[in-house]
Every structure is written in C-alpha cells, then in structure tokens.
Backbone as numpy.savetxt, mean C-alpha at the origin, in Angstrom:
# Nx Ny Nz CAx CAy CAz Cx Cy Cz
-5.59 2.64 -12.57 -6.42 3.82 -12.57 -5.55 5.06 -12.57
-6.07 6.09 -13.17 -5.29 7.32 -13.22 -5.44 8.10 -11.92
-4.56 9.06 -11.74 -4.60 9.92 -10.57 -5.95 10.60 -10.43
-6.48 11.10 -11.56 -7.77 11.79 -11.52 -8.89 10.88 -11.07
-8.84 9.63 -11.48 -9.88 8.69 -11.09 -9.86 8.43 -9.59
-8.68 8.33 -9.01 -8.57 8.09 -7.57 -8.97 9.33 -6.79
-8.49 10.49 -7.22 -8.76 11.73 -6.50 -10.25 12.08 -6.51
-10.92 11.78 -7.60 -12.32 12.20 -7.77 -13.32 11.12 -7.38
-12.92 10.16 -6.60 -13.85 9.12 -6.17 -13.80 8.97 -4.65
-14.81 8.32 -4.15 -14.84 8.03 -2.73 -14.16 6.70 -2.48
-13.40 6.65 -1.42 -12.73 5.42 -1.04 -13.16 5.03 0.36
-12.69 3.92 0.79 -12.99 3.44 2.14 -11.68 3.14 2.83
-11.51 3.68 4.00 -10.31 3.41 4.80 -10.69 2.41 5.87
-9.96 1.33 5.90 -10.18 0.27 6.89 -9.03 0.31 7.88
-9.30 0.81 9.08 -8.29 0.88 10.13 -8.26 -0.46 10.86
-7.10 -1.09 10.86 -6.98 -2.40 11.49 -6.42 -2.32 12.89
-5.53 -1.36 13.11 -4.93 -1.23 14.43 -4.24 0.12 14.54
-3.79 0.44 15.70 -3.00 1.64 15.95 -1.75 1.18 16.69
-0.58 1.60 16.20 0.65 1.15 16.85 0.94 1.98 18.10
2.03 1.66 18.76 2.31 2.29 20.05 2.63 3.78 19.94
2.94 4.26 18.72 3.21 5.69 18.55 1.98 6.46 18.08
0.85 5.75 17.92 -0.39 6.41 17.52 -0.63 6.44 16.02
0.18 5.70 15.25 0.01 5.64 13.81 -1.08 4.63 13.46
-2.02 5.07 12.64 -3.08 4.17 12.19 -2.51 3.23 11.13
-2.85 1.96 11.22 -2.46 0.96 10.23 -3.72 0.40 9.62
-3.77 0.43 8.31 -4.95 -0.07 7.64 -4.79 -0.03 6.14
-5.92 -0.06 5.45 -5.93 -0.19 4.00 -6.87 0.84 3.40
-6.46 1.41 2.27 -7.32 2.31 1.50 -7.89 1.51 0.34
-9.20 1.44 0.30 -9.91 0.70 -0.75 -10.63 1.67 -1.68
-10.59 1.38 -2.98 -11.37 2.13 -3.95 -11.95 1.09 -4.91
-13.27 0.98 -4.92 -13.95 -0.02 -5.76 -13.42 -1.43 -5.50
-13.28 -1.78 -4.24 -12.82 -3.10 -3.81 -11.39 -3.42 -4.26
-10.61 -2.38 -4.56 -9.21 -2.55 -4.95 -8.34 -1.92 -3.87
-7.34 -2.65 -3.43 -6.39 -2.16 -2.43 -5.45 -1.19 -3.12
-5.60 0.10 -2.85 -4.80 1.14 -3.50 -3.33 1.00 -3.15
-3.02 0.53 -1.98 -1.61 0.35 -1.57 -0.90 -0.63 -2.49
-1.58 -1.70 -2.86 -0.98 -2.69 -3.76 -0.69 -2.05 -5.11
-1.63 -1.25 -5.62 -1.42 -0.58 -6.91 -0.21 0.35 -6.86
-0.10 1.13 -5.79 1.02 2.06 -5.67 2.35 1.33 -5.56
2.37 0.26 -4.78 3.61 -0.51 -4.64 4.02 -1.16 -5.96
3.07 -1.75 -6.68 3.37 -2.40 -7.95 3.91 -1.41 -8.98
3.44 -0.17 -8.92 3.88 0.85 -9.87 5.21 1.50 -9.46
5.72 1.14 -8.30 6.96 1.72 -7.82 6.78 3.11 -7.25
5.56 3.47 -6.91 5.26 4.80 -6.40 5.18 4.86 -4.88
5.43 3.74 -4.24 5.39 3.67 -2.77 6.39 2.61 -2.34
6.70 2.60 -1.07 7.58 1.58 -0.51 7.10 1.23 0.88
7.41 0.03 1.31 7.08 -0.38 2.66 8.15 0.13 3.60
7.75 0.44 4.80 8.70 0.87 5.81 9.59 -0.31 6.21
10.84 -0.05 6.59 11.75 -1.15 6.94 11.24 -2.03 8.07
10.48 -1.47 8.97 9.99 -2.25 10.12 8.66 -2.94 9.85
8.14 -2.86 8.61 6.86 -3.49 8.28 6.97 -5.00 8.34
6.00 -5.63 8.96 5.89 -7.09 8.95 4.50 -7.45 8.44
4.38 -8.49 7.63 3.09 -8.81 7.02 2.00 -9.16 8.02
2.36 -9.50 9.21 1.36 -9.85 10.21 0.59 -8.62 10.71
1.08 -7.42 10.41 0.46 -6.21 10.94 -0.87 -5.88 10.27
-1.08 -6.35 9.05 -2.35 -6.11 8.36 -2.83 -7.41 7.72
-4.12 -7.48 7.43 -4.67 -8.72 6.88 -4.14 -9.03 5.49
-3.74 -8.02 4.72 -3.24 -8.25 3.38 -1.75 -7.91 3.26
-1.03 -8.05 4.36 0.38 -7.71 4.37 1.21 -8.48 3.37
0.89 -9.75 3.18 1.65 -10.55 2.23 1.50 -10.02 0.80
0.32 -9.46 0.46 0.12 -8.90 -0.87 0.96 -7.64 -1.07
1.14 -6.87 -0.01 1.96 -5.67 -0.09 3.43 -6.02 -0.35
3.92 -7.01 0.34 5.30 -7.44 0.14 5.49 -7.97 -1.28
4.55 -8.76 -1.76 4.64 -9.29 -3.12 4.61 -8.17 -4.16
3.76 -7.18 -3.95 3.65 -6.06 -4.90 4.96 -5.27 -4.95
5.57 -5.02 -3.80 6.83 -4.29 -3.78 7.93 -5.10 -4.48
7.96 -6.39 -4.26 8.96 -7.24 -4.90 8.79 -7.24 -6.42
7.55 -7.26 -6.91 7.31 -7.22 -8.35 7.85 -5.92 -8.96
7.65 -4.81 -8.26 8.16 -3.53 -8.75 9.69 -3.53 -8.79
10.31 -4.10 -7.77 11.77 -4.16 -7.75 12.30 -5.03 -8.89
11.66 -6.18 -9.12 12.10 -7.08 -10.19 11.89 -6.45 -11.57
10.86 -5.62 -11.70 10.59 -4.96 -12.98 11.47 -3.72 -13.16
12.32 -3.45 -12.18 13.22 -2.30 -12.19 12.47 -0.98 -12.34
11.31 -0.91 -11.71 10.56 0.34 -11.69 11.24 1.30 -10.73
10.90 2.53 -10.82 11.51 3.56 -9.98 10.94 3.48 -8.57
11.32 2.44 -7.87 10.88 2.25 -6.51 11.48 3.34 -5.64
10.66 3.97 -4.86 11.11 5.03 -3.99 12.09 4.46 -2.97
13.25 5.06 -2.86 14.23 4.61 -1.87 14.64 5.78 -1.00
14.73 5.53 0.26 15.17 6.55 1.22 16.13 5.94 2.21
C-alpha cells in the first residue's frame, strides 16, 4: 500500500502489554494487515536490539520480515 493509502485510512492499534519503562507494545493493523510486517519487509523499519519474539503474538513474523529485507539487500535502517 502507498503512504497515502495508510495515512488516509483508519487503523486499529492492538496494545498487548506495557514494558517496565512505560512503552506500549502492540500491533498496528490496517484492513487486517500488520503494518509493521510491511514496513520491515520494505526495509523501512527495524527491530530494536532487545526485541524478543515472545513479547508480541506475531513476533516471529516481524523477525522473518526483517530477515527477508536484509537478504534482499533493501535499505534496512541501521543505527
């Protein structure tokens, strides 16, 4: 989906937990699609170094999406 399509639609945020520093952990859904997976696959996002897949229900999908972007040599954000 294009940027305009995401910006101009309603999404659903599913908060799964809050960590000890007060950061909300969850998923942004748009039309039953996990937006985080799309961003990771496109190389437009990265997982934090301390992320573990057990922290969210679809954590394994996030790791797989990031790995696909790295293997495709996309411009994965690095810091």
